[in-house]
Short mmCIF file of C-alpha atoms in Angstrom, two decimals:
data_model
loop_
_atom_site.label_atom_id
_atom_site.label_comp_id
_atom_site.label_asym_id
_atom_site.label_seq_id
_atom_site.Cartn_x
_atom_site.Cartn_y
_atom_site.Cartn_z
CA UNK A 1 10.88 -6.29 -11.42
CA UNK A 2 14.20 -5.24 -12.88
CA UNK A 3 17.12 -6.21 -10.68
CA UNK A 4 19.77 -3.99 -12.25
CA UNK A 5 19.75 -0.38 -11.03
CA UNK A 6 23.18 0.82 -12.08
CA UNK A 7 25.34 1.50 -9.04
CA UNK A 8 22.29 1.46 -6.73
CA UNK A 9 21.65 -1.56 -4.53
CA UNK A 10 18.10 -2.76 -5.15
CA UNK A 11 18.40 -6.01 -3.17
CA UNK A 12 16.26 -4.62 -0.32
CA UNK A 13 13.44 -4.00 -2.81
CA UNK A 14 13.64 -7.57 -4.10
CA UNK A 15 13.63 -8.88 -0.52
CA UNK A 16 10.61 -6.76 0.41
CA UNK A 17 8.70 -7.72 -2.74
CA UNK A 18 9.45 -11.40 -2.05
CA UNK A 19 8.25 -11.06 1.55
CA UNK A 20 5.12 -9.25 0.34
CA UNK A 21 4.38 -12.03 -2.15
CA UNK A 22 4.69 -14.73 0.52
CA UNK A 23 2.77 -12.96 3.32
CA UNK A 24 0.05 -11.26 1.31
CA UNK A 25 -0.48 -13.05 -1.98
CA UNK A 26 0.24 -16.61 -0.87
CA UNK A 27 -0.86 -16.57 2.80
CA UNK A 28 -3.53 -13.84 2.48
CA UNK A 29 -2.18 -12.08 5.58
CA UNK A 30 -1.54 -8.40 6.20
CA UNK A 31 1.87 -6.73 6.31
CA UNK A 32 0.68 -4.17 8.84
CA UNK A 33 -1.79 -6.08 11.07
CA UNK A 34 -2.62 -9.56 12.31
CA UNK A 35 -5.73 -9.70 10.12
CA UNK A 36 -6.36 -11.52 6.86
CA UNK A 37 -6.97 -8.78 4.31
CA UNK A 38 -5.69 -10.23 1.03
CA UNK A 39 -8.74 -12.30 0.09
CA UNK A 40 -11.55 -12.22 -2.45
CA UNK A 41 -14.17 -10.73 -0.13
CA UNK A 42 -11.98 -7.75 0.82
CA UNK A 43 -10.98 -7.24 -2.81
CA UNK A 44 -14.67 -7.34 -3.78
CA UNK A 45 -15.31 -4.60 -1.22
CA UNK A 46 -12.74 -2.41 -2.94
CA UNK A 47 -14.43 -3.00 -6.26
CA UNK A 48 -17.74 -1.86 -4.76
CA UNK A 49 -16.46 1.09 -2.74
CA UNK A 50 -13.66 2.33 -5.03
CA UNK A 51 -13.91 1.04 -8.61
CA UNK A 52 -17.71 1.24 -8.88
CA UNK A 53 -18.05 4.35 -6.71
CA UNK A 54 -16.44 7.14 -8.71
CA UNK A 55 -15.85 10.30 -6.67
CA UNK A 56 -15.88 13.35 -8.92
CA UNK A 57 -16.08 15.94 -6.15
CA UNK A 58 -13.49 18.37 -4.92
CA UNK A 59 -10.29 17.36 -3.22
CA UNK A 60 -7.09 15.47 -3.81
CA UNK A 61 -6.76 11.72 -4.33
CA UNK A 62 -6.59 10.82 -0.64
CA UNK A 63 -9.54 13.04 0.30
CA UNK A 64 -11.67 11.42 -2.39
CA UNK A 65 -10.43 7.96 -1.43
CA UNK A 66 -11.41 8.53 2.19
CA UNK A 67 -14.93 9.48 1.08
CA UNK A 68 -15.20 6.42 -1.16
CA UNK A 69 -14.01 4.06 1.57
CA UNK A 70 -16.11 5.66 4.32
CA UNK A 71 -18.43 2.65 4.75
CA UNK A 72 -15.85 -0.02 3.92
CA UNK A 73 -14.63 -2.43 6.60
CA UNK A 74 -11.41 -1.72 8.46
CA UNK A 75 -9.83 -4.68 6.63
CA UNK A 76 -10.58 -3.08 3.26
CA UNK A 77 -8.90 0.13 4.41
CA UNK A 78 -5.83 -1.85 5.50
CA UNK A 79 -5.79 -3.53 2.10
CA UNK A 80 -5.75 -0.15 0.36
CA UNK A 81 -2.87 1.03 2.59
CA UNK A 82 -0.92 -2.10 1.72
CA UNK A 83 -1.67 -1.65 -1.99
CA UNK A 84 -0.26 1.87 -1.69
CA UNK A 85 2.84 0.45 0.00
CA UNK A 86 3.34 -1.91 -2.93
CA UNK A 87 2.72 0.85 -5.45
CA UNK A 88 5.23 3.13 -3.68
CA UNK A 89 7.93 0.47 -3.29
CA UNK A 90 10.02 1.45 -6.34
CA UNK A 91 9.22 4.93 -7.71
CA UNK A 92 11.42 7.83 -6.66
CA UNK A 93 9.17 10.60 -7.95
CA UNK A 94 7.74 10.74 -4.41
CA UNK A 95 10.05 10.89 -1.42
CA UNK A 96 10.03 8.30 1.38
CA UNK A 97 8.48 10.70 3.92
CA UNK A 98 5.58 11.55 1.61
CA UNK A 99 5.02 7.87 0.80
CA UNK A 100 4.97 6.98 4.50
CA UNK A 101 2.59 9.84 5.32
CA UNK A 102 0.11 8.74 2.63
CA UNK A 103 0.20 5.09 3.70
CA UNK A 104 -0.16 5.95 7.39
CA UNK A 105 -3.06 8.29 6.61
CA UNK A 106 -4.97 5.59 4.74
CA UNK A 107 -4.09 2.97 7.35
CA UNK A 108 -5.39 5.25 10.13
CA UNK A 109 -8.89 5.08 8.62
CA UNK A 110 -9.03 1.41 9.66
CA UNK A 111 -8.76 2.26 13.34
CA UNK A 112 -6.23 -0.58 13.77
CA UNK A 113 -2.76 -0.34 15.26
CA UNK A 114 0.32 -1.36 13.31
CA UNK A 115 1.53 -4.78 14.47
CA UNK A 116 4.90 -4.87 16.19
CA UNK A 117 7.70 -3.70 13.92
CA UNK A 118 5.43 -2.90 10.96
CA UNK A 119 5.86 0.88 11.25
CA UNK A 120 9.64 0.51 11.37
CA UNK A 121 9.53 -1.79 8.35
CA UNK A 122 7.29 0.70 6.57
CA UNK A 123 9.89 3.44 6.93
CA UNK A 124 12.80 1.21 5.96
CA UNK A 125 11.19 -0.13 2.78
CA UNK A 126 10.22 3.13 1.13
CA UNK A 127 13.68 4.35 0.12
CA UNK A 128 13.94 5.61 -3.41
CA UNK A 129 15.96 3.70 -5.97
CA UNK A 130 15.14 4.94 -9.47
CA UNK A 131 13.01 7.55 -11.21
CA UNK A 132 10.16 5.90 -13.19
CA UNK A 133 10.30 6.34 -16.95
CA UNK A 134 7.90 8.97 -18.30
CA UNK A 135 4.85 7.80 -20.24
CA UNK A 136 5.04 7.99 -23.98
#
């Protein structure tokens, strides 16, 4: 991840990415719950329910995603919400409120409650820093 963002302070992004790496990728824990969701079995579920279960029907991305994940475990749905959080960490093409709404919508499919402080952290970490470069 680039650290230089002109006059913008990106240190909070680096801190959040570092925390994510430690909690999720190294410990296998969840940012939003007390459950272990970052593991091979939950990732395999996403391959089965998302990658290998193409949804060509009507609707936007989240509507189709909800259909695809309908029979997935709650942990798999939390994993998708946390993947969205990571994906939304840096881009500014989507505002913080829209990012938060999408993540909370996906997380709600799990039926779990955010662990203490997670919702506050969610809001604080989704500030925009830089517009992504357009594809060539």
